[in-house]
């Protein structure tokens, strides 16, 4: 069972861009294992390393129906995003009790360093694409609610503070 925990917003690590990963080592694989454990325990569709306080550009995503299809990514970057948008209600274990509908590209092509240390390109569609974009936001020091208007963001954070009391 994982010892890692999601750090609470507004911890500054959630607002800090993560550092690139130079190579896939046993330490990186261990962090990925912790991240998968945390993601499955939530349960969620993905996790960025900053969410557990690790400022490395690492993400895990599993939007499969039956689970067990996790994609491990280091240094993921979006190469192409569809013009067509998709709405999805997003949330974060770093700010529990609230969520918001966010519009993001329906499909993305992502380049990343794989578990084998090889640069791969993969197309993600639907919930997979939403989750990948959500995790990349975390790696860039952004939360999903940073995509909201100032007013909606303020309302969400006010509601979150009431929920946490």
Tab-separated table of N, CA and C in Angstrom:
chain	number	residue	atom	x	y	z
A	1	UNK	N	0.842	-1.199	0.000
A	1	UNK	CA	0.000	0.000	0.000
A	1	UNK	C	0.878	1.250	0.000
A	2	UNK	N	0.434	2.245	-0.660
A	2	UNK	CA	1.190	3.485	-0.828
A	2	UNK	C	1.283	4.297	0.460
A	3	UNK	N	2.437	4.899	0.653
A	3	UNK	CA	2.627	5.831	1.769
A	3	UNK	C	2.418	7.270	1.292
A	4	UNK	N	2.451	7.480	-0.008
A	4	UNK	CA	2.321	8.828	-0.567
A	4	UNK	C	0.902	9.347	-0.357
A	5	UNK	N	0.810	10.636	-0.122
A	5	UNK	CA	-0.477	11.299	0.062
A	5	UNK	C	-0.524	12.524	-0.847
A	6	UNK	N	-1.722	12.888	-1.233
A	6	UNK	CA	-1.893	14.106	-2.020
A	6	UNK	C	-1.759	15.311	-1.094
A	7	UNK	N	-0.927	16.250	-1.512
A	7	UNK	CA	-0.713	17.448	-0.696
A	7	UNK	C	-1.889	18.405	-0.879
A	8	UNK	N	-2.256	19.148	0.164
A	8	UNK	CA	-3.428	20.023	0.060
A	8	UNK	C	-3.128	21.341	-0.650
A	9	UNK	N	-4.074	21.754	-1.506
A	9	UNK	CA	-3.996	23.078	-2.111
A	9	UNK	C	-4.209	24.075	-0.987
A	10	UNK	N	-3.506	25.181	-0.867
A	10	UNK	CA	-2.662	25.856	-1.837
A	10	UNK	C	-1.151	25.634	-1.649
A	11	UNK	N	-0.717	24.439	-1.308
A	11	UNK	CA	0.720	24.153	-1.175
A	11	UNK	C	1.453	24.683	-2.405
A	12	UNK	N	2.563	25.394	-2.175
A	12	UNK	CA	3.274	26.054	-3.285
A	12	UNK	C	3.796	25.059	-4.327
A	13	UNK	N	4.002	23.806	-3.948
A	13	UNK	CA	4.469	22.809	-4.928
A	13	UNK	C	3.438	22.572	-6.019
A	14	UNK	N	2.160	22.815	-5.717
A	14	UNK	CA	1.116	22.656	-6.732
A	14	UNK	C	1.096	23.819	-7.709
A	15	UNK	N	1.821	24.884	-7.391
A	15	UNK	CA	1.873	26.066	-8.253
A	15	UNK	C	3.235	26.214	-8.921
A	16	UNK	N	4.117	25.230	-8.724
A	16	UNK	CA	5.486	25.297	-9.226
A	16	UNK	C	5.664	24.343	-10.404
A	17	UNK	N	6.156	24.826	-11.548
A	17	UNK	CA	6.420	23.906	-12.663
A	17	UNK	C	7.436	22.831	-12.246
A	18	UNK	N	7.153	21.598	-12.638
A	18	UNK	CA	8.004	20.467	-12.280
A	18	UNK	C	9.247	20.402	-13.173
A	19	UNK	N	10.281	19.753	-12.659
A	19	UNK	CA	11.552	19.615	-13.371
A	19	UNK	C	11.517	18.431	-14.346
A	20	UNK	N	12.142	18.587	-15.520
A	20	UNK	CA	12.201	17.475	-16.475
A	20	UNK	C	12.976	16.282	-15.902
A	21	UNK	N	12.655	15.113	-16.414
A	21	UNK	CA	13.328	13.876	-16.026
A	21	UNK	C	14.370	13.558	-17.103
A	22	UNK	N	15.621	13.346	-16.682
A	22	UNK	CA	16.700	13.071	-17.645
A	22	UNK	C	16.701	11.633	-18.139
A	23	UNK	N	16.444	10.697	-17.227
A	23	UNK	CA	16.433	9.290	-17.613
A	23	UNK	C	15.514	8.511	-16.684
A	24	UNK	N	15.106	7.343	-17.143
A	24	UNK	CA	14.227	6.500	-16.344
A	24	UNK	C	15.113	5.608	-15.468
A	25	UNK	N	15.014	5.821	-14.169
A	25	UNK	CA	15.818	5.089	-13.186
A	25	UNK	C	14.893	4.287	-12.269
A	26	UNK	N	15.474	3.504	-11.387
A	26	UNK	CA	14.665	2.772	-10.408
A	26	UNK	C	13.900	3.739	-9.512
A	27	UNK	N	14.507	4.897	-9.206
A	27	UNK	CA	13.823	5.899	-8.383
A	27	UNK	C	12.569	6.408	-9.108
A	28	UNK	N	12.686	6.678	-10.405
A	28	UNK	CA	11.542	7.144	-11.197
A	28	UNK	C	10.466	6.063	-11.232
A	29	UNK	N	10.874	4.806	-11.447
A	29	UNK	CA	9.893	3.708	-11.472
A	29	UNK	C	9.182	3.578	-10.126
A	30	UNK	N	9.903	3.801	-9.058
A	30	UNK	CA	9.330	3.733	-7.708
A	30	UNK	C	8.304	4.854	-7.508
A	31	UNK	N	8.628	6.048	-7.991
A	31	UNK	CA	7.679	7.173	-7.894
A	31	UNK	C	6.420	6.849	-8.699
A	32	UNK	N	6.601	6.319	-9.918
A	32	UNK	CA	5.439	5.929	-10.731
A	32	UNK	C	4.576	4.913	-9.986
A	33	UNK	N	5.215	3.918	-9.342
A	33	UNK	CA	4.466	2.900	-8.596
A	33	UNK	C	3.624	3.554	-7.495
A	34	UNK	N	4.227	4.489	-6.755
A	34	UNK	CA	3.504	5.219	-5.706
A	34	UNK	C	2.326	5.983	-6.310
A	35	UNK	N	2.575	6.631	-7.444
A	35	UNK	CA	1.535	7.426	-8.092
A	35	UNK	C	0.361	6.551	-8.527
A	36	UNK	N	0.653	5.386	-9.087
A	36	UNK	CA	-0.419	4.469	-9.503
A	36	UNK	C	-1.220	4.035	-8.279
A	37	UNK	N	-0.528	3.718	-7.173
A	37	UNK	CA	-1.223	3.331	-5.944
A	37	UNK	C	-2.168	4.431	-5.470
A	38	UNK	N	-1.686	5.671	-5.468
A	38	UNK	CA	-2.509	6.810	-5.026
A	38	UNK	C	-3.693	6.998	-5.974
A	39	UNK	N	-3.443	6.929	-7.285
A	39	UNK	CA	-4.512	7.097	-8.278
A	39	UNK	C	-5.589	6.033	-8.084
A	40	UNK	N	-5.183	4.790	-7.889
A	40	UNK	CA	-6.151	3.702	-7.731
A	40	UNK	C	-6.920	3.834	-6.414
A	41	UNK	N	-6.275	4.341	-5.377
A	41	UNK	CA	-6.925	4.481	-4.077
A	41	UNK	C	-7.974	5.591	-4.083
A	42	UNK	N	-7.840	6.589	-5.006
A	42	UNK	CA	-8.772	7.731	-4.977
A	42	UNK	C	-10.226	7.317	-5.225
A	43	UNK	N	-10.677	6.636	-6.211
A	43	UNK	CA	-9.999	6.299	-7.474
A	43	UNK	C	-10.085	7.473	-8.443
A	44	UNK	N	-9.075	7.576	-9.297
A	44	UNK	CA	-9.052	8.650	-10.276
A	44	UNK	C	-8.570	8.142	-11.609
A	45	UNK	N	-8.504	9.070	-12.578
A	45	UNK	CA	-8.085	8.714	-13.933
A	45	UNK	C	-6.641	9.071	-14.213
A	46	UNK	N	-5.988	9.719	-13.267
A	46	UNK	CA	-4.598	10.094	-13.492
A	46	UNK	C	-4.042	10.827	-12.292
A	47	UNK	N	-2.722	11.039	-12.336
A	47	UNK	CA	-2.056	11.754	-11.254
A	47	UNK	C	-0.755	12.330	-11.800
A	48	UNK	N	-0.465	13.557	-11.392
A	48	UNK	CA	0.817	14.183	-11.691
A	48	UNK	C	1.676	14.138	-10.441
A	49	UNK	N	2.976	13.942	-10.595
A	49	UNK	CA	3.879	13.827	-9.444
A	49	UNK	C	3.785	15.011	-8.475
A	50	UNK	N	3.606	16.257	-8.950
A	50	UNK	CA	3.485	17.359	-7.991
A	50	UNK	C	2.334	17.177	-7.001
A	51	UNK	N	1.309	16.420	-7.372
A	51	UNK	CA	0.170	16.206	-6.489
A	51	UNK	C	0.565	15.473	-5.206
A	52	UNK	N	1.658	14.702	-5.268
A	52	UNK	CA	2.145	14.027	-4.060
A	52	UNK	C	3.437	14.686	-3.565
A	53	UNK	N	3.689	15.909	-4.048
A	53	UNK	CA	4.818	16.687	-3.559
A	53	UNK	C	6.142	16.424	-4.249
A	54	UNK	N	6.129	15.685	-5.347
A	54	UNK	CA	7.352	15.378	-6.101
A	54	UNK	C	7.395	16.281	-7.334
A	55	UNK	N	8.370	17.203	-7.377
A	55	UNK	CA	8.416	18.169	-8.475
A	55	UNK	C	9.212	17.646	-9.667
A	56	UNK	N	8.736	16.541	-10.217
A	56	UNK	CA	9.302	15.947	-11.430
A	56	UNK	C	8.180	15.834	-12.454
A	57	UNK	N	8.545	15.928	-13.736
A	57	UNK	CA	7.554	15.872	-14.818
A	57	UNK	C	7.169	14.412	-15.084
A	58	UNK	N	6.402	13.858	-14.146
A	58	UNK	CA	5.932	12.477	-14.227
A	58	UNK	C	4.415	12.465	-14.117
A	59	UNK	N	3.781	11.649	-14.943
A	59	UNK	CA	2.324	11.518	-14.900
A	59	UNK	C	1.941	10.066	-15.134
A	60	UNK	N	0.816	9.684	-14.550
A	60	UNK	CA	0.218	8.371	-14.806
A	60	UNK	C	-1.232	8.624	-15.195
A	61	UNK	N	-1.724	7.853	-16.170
A	61	UNK	CA	-3.102	8.008	-16.635
A	61	UNK	C	-3.689	6.626	-16.898
A	62	UNK	N	-4.910	6.429	-16.405
A	62	UNK	CA	-5.652	5.207	-16.723
A	62	UNK	C	-7.136	5.549	-16.756
A	63	UNK	N	-7.636	5.770	-17.953
A	63	UNK	CA	-9.055	6.100	-18.123
A	63	UNK	C	-9.823	4.909	-18.695
A	64	UNK	N	-9.238	3.718	-18.581
A	64	UNK	CA	-9.901	2.519	-19.099
A	64	UNK	C	-11.060	2.122	-18.185
A	65	UNK	N	-12.041	1.439	-18.744
A	65	UNK	CA	-13.208	1.035	-17.963
A	65	UNK	C	-12.859	-0.025	-16.926
A	66	UNK	N	-12.014	-0.963	-17.298
A	66	UNK	CA	-11.699	-2.068	-16.394
A	66	UNK	C	-10.434	-1.839	-15.596
A	67	UNK	N	-9.722	-0.740	-15.864
A	67	UNK	CA	-8.460	-0.392	-15.207
A	67	UNK	C	-7.359	-1.355	-15.655
A	68	UNK	N	-6.145	-1.072	-15.179
A	68	UNK	CA	-5.021	-1.919	-15.552
A	68	UNK	C	-4.406	-1.553	-16.893
A	69	UNK	N	-4.779	-0.393	-17.453
A	69	UNK	CA	-4.239	0.050	-18.744
A	69	UNK	C	-3.385	1.304	-18.564
A	70	UNK	N	-2.783	1.452	-17.397
A	70	UNK	CA	-2.081	2.687	-17.045
A	70	UNK	C	-0.950	3.003	-18.024
A	71	UNK	N	-0.867	4.286	-18.381
A	71	UNK	CA	0.216	4.788	-19.216
A	71	UNK	C	1.112	5.624	-18.303
A	72	UNK	N	2.406	5.269	-18.258
A	72	UNK	CA	3.390	5.979	-17.443
A	72	UNK	C	4.147	6.933	-18.354
A	73	UNK	N	4.210	8.205	-17.962
A	73	UNK	CA	4.821	9.212	-18.820
A	73	UNK	C	5.806	10.082	-18.039
A	74	UNK	N	6.943	10.339	-18.656
A	74	UNK	CA	7.891	11.339	-18.151
A	74	UNK	C	7.982	12.426	-19.212
A	75	UNK	N	8.011	13.655	-18.788
A	75	UNK	CA	8.130	14.811	-19.685
A	75	UNK	C	7.062	14.851	-20.781
A	76	UNK	N	5.794	14.573	-20.457
A	76	UNK	CA	4.784	14.591	-21.518
A	76	UNK	C	4.567	16.003	-22.059
A	77	UNK	N	4.421	16.071	-23.381
A	77	UNK	CA	4.093	17.359	-23.998
A	77	UNK	C	3.103	17.134	-25.123
A	78	UNK	N	2.175	18.066	-25.243
A	78	UNK	CA	1.146	17.966	-26.275
A	78	UNK	C	1.716	18.500	-27.581
A	79	UNK	N	1.703	17.645	-28.597
A	79	UNK	CA	2.181	18.028	-29.925
A	79	UNK	C	1.048	18.574	-30.778
A	80	UNK	N	-0.149	18.029	-30.573
A	80	UNK	CA	-1.307	18.432	-31.372
A	80	UNK	C	-2.562	18.279	-30.517
A	81	UNK	N	-3.461	19.220	-30.638
A	81	UNK	CA	-4.748	19.150	-29.942
A	81	UNK	C	-5.860	19.400	-30.944
A	82	UNK	N	-6.940	18.647	-30.829
A	82	UNK	CA	-8.066	18.816	-31.741
A	82	UNK	C	-8.745	20.162	-31.508
A	83	UNK	N	-9.387	20.648	-32.549
A	83	UNK	CA	-10.154	21.888	-32.449
A	83	UNK	C	-11.449	21.605	-31.686
A	84	UNK	N	-11.978	20.407	-31.903
A	84	UNK	CA	-13.222	20.011	-31.230
A	84	UNK	C	-12.976	19.872	-29.728
A	85	UNK	N	-13.862	20.483	-28.939
A	85	UNK	CA	-13.721	20.440	-27.486
A	85	UNK	C	-14.650	19.398	-26.874
A	86	UNK	N	-14.337	19.028	-25.650
A	86	UNK	CA	-15.122	18.061	-24.885
A	86	UNK	C	-15.259	18.617	-23.474
A	87	UNK	N	-16.475	18.567	-22.926
A	87	UNK	CA	-16.700	18.997	-21.549
A	87	UNK	C	-16.593	17.802	-20.621
A	88	UNK	N	-15.995	18.030	-19.456
A	88	UNK	CA	-15.923	16.973	-18.450
A	88	UNK	C	-15.853	17.623	-17.072
A	89	UNK	N	-16.530	17.028	-16.120
A	89	UNK	CA	-16.465	17.538	-14.750
A	89	UNK	C	-15.165	17.061	-14.126
A	90	UNK	N	-14.301	18.024	-13.790
A	90	UNK	CA	-12.990	17.706	-13.246
A	90	UNK	C	-12.915	18.067	-11.765
A	91	UNK	N	-12.058	17.338	-11.069
A	91	UNK	CA	-11.838	17.565	-9.647
A	91	UNK	C	-10.395	17.185	-9.339
A	92	UNK	N	-9.999	17.378	-8.081
A	92	UNK	CA	-8.639	17.037	-7.672
A	92	UNK	C	-8.628	16.627	-6.214
A	93	UNK	N	-7.884	15.569	-5.887
A	93	UNK	CA	-7.770	15.182	-4.483
A	93	UNK	C	-6.993	16.221	-3.672
A	94	UNK	N	-6.342	17.165	-4.349
A	94	UNK	CA	-5.615	18.231	-3.656
A	94	UNK	C	-6.560	19.319	-3.145
A	95	UNK	N	-7.782	19.330	-3.663
A	95	UNK	CA	-8.800	20.283	-3.217
A	95	UNK	C	-10.134	19.525	-3.206
A	96	UNK	N	-10.316	18.656	-2.201
A	96	UNK	CA	-11.488	17.775	-2.189
A	96	UNK	C	-12.802	18.522	-1.964
A	97	UNK	N	-13.873	17.891	-2.441
A	97	UNK	CA	-15.212	18.401	-2.176
A	97	UNK	C	-15.775	19.342	-3.210
A	98	UNK	N	-14.982	19.701	-4.222
A	98	UNK	CA	-15.472	20.589	-5.277
A	98	UNK	C	-15.051	20.057	-6.638
A	99	UNK	N	-15.761	20.513	-7.662
A	99	UNK	CA	-15.435	20.143	-9.034
A	99	UNK	C	-15.978	21.224	-9.957
A	100	UNK	N	-15.575	21.158	-11.223
A	100	UNK	CA	-16.069	22.120	-12.207
A	100	UNK	C	-16.024	21.492	-13.587
A	101	UNK	N	-16.946	21.894	-14.433
A	101	UNK	CA	-16.956	21.432	-15.821
A	101	UNK	C	-15.927	22.264	-16.590
A	102	UNK	N	-14.992	21.559	-17.208
A	102	UNK	CA	-13.915	22.192	-17.965
A	102	UNK	C	-14.009	21.726	-19.417
A	103	UNK	N	-13.805	22.660	-20.356
A	103	UNK	CA	-13.757	22.309	-21.784
A	103	UNK	C	-12.298	22.190	-22.193
A	104	UNK	N	-11.968	21.045	-22.790
A	104	UNK	CA	-10.614	20.811	-23.289
A	104	UNK	C	-10.705	20.150	-24.669
A	105	UNK	N	-9.601	20.184	-25.433
A	105	UNK	CA	-9.606	19.470	-26.711
A	105	UNK	C	-10.014	18.001	-26.519
A	106	UNK	N	-10.842	17.510	-27.427
A	106	UNK	CA	-11.363	16.138	-27.371
A	106	UNK	C	-10.270	15.101	-27.603
A	107	UNK	N	-9.239	15.477	-28.364
A	107	UNK	CA	-8.156	14.543	-28.676
A	107	UNK	C	-6.819	15.284	-28.665
A	108	UNK	N	-5.782	14.597	-28.219
A	108	UNK	CA	-4.434	15.166	-28.207
A	108	UNK	C	-3.419	14.105	-28.630
A	109	UNK	N	-2.338	14.571	-29.243
A	109	UNK	CA	-1.189	13.721	-29.530
A	109	UNK	C	-0.095	14.166	-28.568
A	110	UNK	N	0.448	13.206	-27.819
A	110	UNK	CA	1.415	13.512	-26.775
A	110	UNK	C	2.726	12.774	-27.031
A	111	UNK	N	3.826	13.494	-26.808
A	111	UNK	CA	5.157	12.883	-26.861
A	111	UNK	C	5.651	12.794	-25.416
A	112	UNK	N	6.218	11.638	-25.060
A	112	UNK	CA	6.697	11.443	-23.692
A	112	UNK	C	7.788	10.384	-23.657
A	113	UNK	N	8.501	10.363	-22.558
A	113	UNK	CA	9.514	9.348	-22.307
A	113	UNK	C	8.810	8.196	-21.596
A	114	UNK	N	8.895	6.999	-22.177
A	114	UNK	CA	8.172	5.843	-21.643
A	114	UNK	C	8.944	5.166	-20.513
A	115	UNK	N	8.302	4.185	-19.922
A	115	UNK	CA	8.893	3.376	-18.849
A	115	UNK	C	10.203	2.713	-19.313
A	116	UNK	N	10.302	2.437	-20.601
A	116	UNK	CA	11.509	1.817	-21.162
A	116	UNK	C	12.583	2.842	-21.502
A	117	UNK	N	12.302	4.112	-21.269
A	117	UNK	CA	13.275	5.157	-21.575
A	117	UNK	C	13.295	5.546	-23.040
A	118	UNK	N	12.214	5.237	-23.741
A	118	UNK	CA	12.098	5.515	-25.175
A	118	UNK	C	11.087	6.651	-25.378
A	119	UNK	N	11.395	7.561	-26.297
A	119	UNK	CA	10.440	8.627	-26.613
A	119	UNK	C	9.324	8.030	-27.468
A	120	UNK	N	8.101	8.202	-27.004
A	120	UNK	CA	6.933	7.671	-27.706
A	120	UNK	C	5.977	8.809	-28.033
A	121	UNK	N	5.135	8.554	-29.023
A	121	UNK	CA	4.035	9.456	-29.379
A	121	UNK	C	2.769	8.635	-29.283
A	122	UNK	N	1.748	9.216	-28.676
A	122	UNK	CA	0.502	8.474	-28.522
A	122	UNK	C	-0.664	9.435	-28.674
A	123	UNK	N	-1.722	8.950	-29.323
A	123	UNK	CA	-2.955	9.722	-29.449
A	123	UNK	C	-3.896	9.331	-28.320
A	124	UNK	N	-4.476	10.324	-27.677
A	124	UNK	CA	-5.448	10.104	-26.613
A	124	UNK	C	-6.743	10.792	-27.012
A	125	UNK	N	-7.874	10.126	-26.758
A	125	UNK	CA	-9.179	10.655	-27.144
A	125	UNK	C	-10.134	10.560	-25.960
A	126	UNK	N	-11.086	11.493	-25.901
A	126	UNK	CA	-12.126	11.446	-24.880
A	126	UNK	C	-11.573	11.635	-23.473
A	127	UNK	N	-12.017	10.770	-22.551
A	127	UNK	CA	-11.602	10.869	-21.157
A	127	UNK	C	-10.079	10.735	-21.011
A	128	UNK	N	-9.454	9.891	-21.838
A	128	UNK	CA	-7.994	9.756	-21.820
A	128	UNK	C	-7.340	11.114	-22.105
A	129	UNK	N	-7.833	11.798	-23.139
A	129	UNK	CA	-7.261	13.099	-23.518
A	129	UNK	C	-7.478	14.130	-22.408
A	130	UNK	N	-8.663	14.136	-21.817
A	130	UNK	CA	-8.947	15.060	-20.723
A	130	UNK	C	-7.979	14.827	-19.572
A	131	UNK	N	-7.801	13.568	-19.195
A	131	UNK	CA	-6.926	13.248	-18.069
A	131	UNK	C	-5.471	13.620	-18.355
A	132	UNK	N	-4.999	13.322	-19.555
A	132	UNK	CA	-3.615	13.672	-19.904
A	132	UNK	C	-3.411	15.185	-19.800
A	133	UNK	N	-4.356	15.963	-20.330
A	133	UNK	CA	-4.238	17.424	-20.272
A	133	UNK	C	-4.285	17.924	-18.825
A	134	UNK	N	-5.131	17.316	-18.021
A	134	UNK	CA	-5.250	17.668	-16.601
A	134	UNK	C	-3.911	17.413	-15.890
A	135	UNK	N	-3.277	16.271	-16.190
A	135	UNK	CA	-1.991	15.945	-15.539
A	135	UNK	C	-0.877	16.882	-16.016
A	136	UNK	N	-0.865	17.203	-17.299
A	136	UNK	CA	0.155	18.132	-17.812
A	136	UNK	C	-0.012	19.500	-17.166
A	137	UNK	N	-1.261	19.910	-16.917
A	137	UNK	CA	-1.486	21.150	-16.170
A	137	UNK	C	-0.769	21.079	-14.820
A	138	UNK	N	-0.940	19.965	-14.104
A	138	UNK	CA	-0.264	19.814	-12.806
A	138	UNK	C	1.251	19.958	-12.957
A	139	UNK	N	1.810	19.385	-14.009
A	139	UNK	CA	3.266	19.442	-14.221
A	139	UNK	C	3.717	20.877	-14.511
A	140	UNK	N	2.794	21.698	-15.004
A	140	UNK	CA	3.094	23.098	-15.303
A	140	UNK	C	2.724	24.040	-14.160
A	141	UNK	N	2.357	23.465	-13.006
A	141	UNK	CA	2.014	24.303	-11.849
A	141	UNK	C	0.612	24.884	-11.907
A	142	UNK	N	-0.284	24.205	-12.639
A	142	UNK	CA	-1.666	24.684	-12.766
A	142	UNK	C	-2.626	23.650	-12.191
A	143	UNK	N	-3.740	24.143	-11.689
A	143	UNK	CA	-4.837	23.283	-11.247
A	143	UNK	C	-5.963	23.420	-12.276
A	144	UNK	N	-6.871	22.449	-12.293
A	144	UNK	CA	-7.958	22.496	-13.280
A	144	UNK	C	-8.759	23.791	-13.191
A	145	UNK	N	-8.934	24.321	-11.978
A	145	UNK	CA	-9.758	25.522	-11.821
A	145	UNK	C	-9.068	26.771	-12.343
A	146	UNK	N	-7.772	26.676	-12.672
A	146	UNK	CA	-7.091	27.804	-13.311
A	146	UNK	C	-7.625	28.039	-14.729
A	147	UNK	N	-8.360	27.061	-15.267
A	147	UNK	CA	-8.973	27.191	-16.591
A	147	UNK	C	-10.333	27.880	-16.540
A	148	UNK	N	-10.819	28.190	-15.341
A	148	UNK	CA	-12.113	28.853	-15.183
A	148	UNK	C	-11.953	30.367	-15.247
A	149	UNK	N	-13.071	31.048	-15.460
A	149	UNK	CA	-13.048	32.515	-15.382
A	149	UNK	C	-12.715	32.897	-13.944
A	150	UNK	N	-12.273	34.130	-13.773
A	150	UNK	CA	-11.894	34.601	-12.433
A	150	UNK	C	-13.064	34.466	-11.455
A	151	UNK	N	-14.263	34.795	-11.900
A	151	UNK	CA	-15.446	34.721	-11.046
A	151	UNK	C	-15.762	33.285	-10.650
A	152	UNK	N	-15.791	32.378	-11.638
A	152	UNK	CA	-16.103	30.971	-11.343
A	152	UNK	C	-15.025	30.352	-10.453
A	153	UNK	N	-13.775	30.716	-10.703
A	153	UNK	CA	-12.666	30.197	-9.890
A	153	UNK	C	-12.834	30.663	-8.442
A	154	UNK	N	-13.137	31.927	-8.257
A	154	UNK	CA	-13.325	32.496	-6.922
A	154	UNK	C	-14.472	31.791	-6.190
A	155	UNK	N	-15.569	31.544	-6.889
A	155	UNK	CA	-16.721	30.855	-6.292
A	155	UNK	C	-16.343	29.432	-5.887
A	156	UNK	N	-15.594	28.743	-6.743
A	156	UNK	CA	-15.192	27.370	-6.452
A	156	UNK	C	-14.282	27.321	-5.219
A	157	UNK	N	-13.320	28.236	-5.140
A	157	UNK	CA	-12.389	28.248	-4.006
A	157	UNK	C	-13.102	28.631	-2.705
A	158	UNK	N	-14.100	29.510	-2.816
A	158	UNK	CA	-14.888	29.884	-1.633
A	158	UNK	C	-15.674	28.663	-1.138
A	159	UNK	N	-16.270	27.933	-2.073
A	159	UNK	CA	-17.018	26.719	-1.719
A	159	UNK	C	-16.073	25.680	-1.102
A	160	UNK	N	-14.875	25.546	-1.665
A	160	UNK	CA	-13.893	24.583	-1.145
A	160	UNK	C	-13.503	24.902	0.295
A	161	UNK	N	-13.375	26.179	0.597
A	161	UNK	CA	-13.003	26.551	1.967
A	161	UNK	C	-14.120	26.221	2.958
A	162	UNK	N	-15.363	26.324	2.515
A	162	UNK	CA	-16.512	25.947	3.376
A	162	UNK	C	-16.545	24.428	3.570
A	163	UNK	N	-16.279	23.684	2.500
A	163	UNK	CA	-16.299	22.217	2.559
A	163	UNK	C	-15.231	21.697	3.516
A	164	UNK	N	-14.072	22.354	3.517
A	164	UNK	CA	-12.940	21.870	4.334
A	164	UNK	C	-13.062	22.202	5.822
A	165	UNK	N	-14.015	23.070	6.179
A	165	UNK	CA	-14.176	23.437	7.598
A	165	UNK	C	-14.778	22.327	8.419
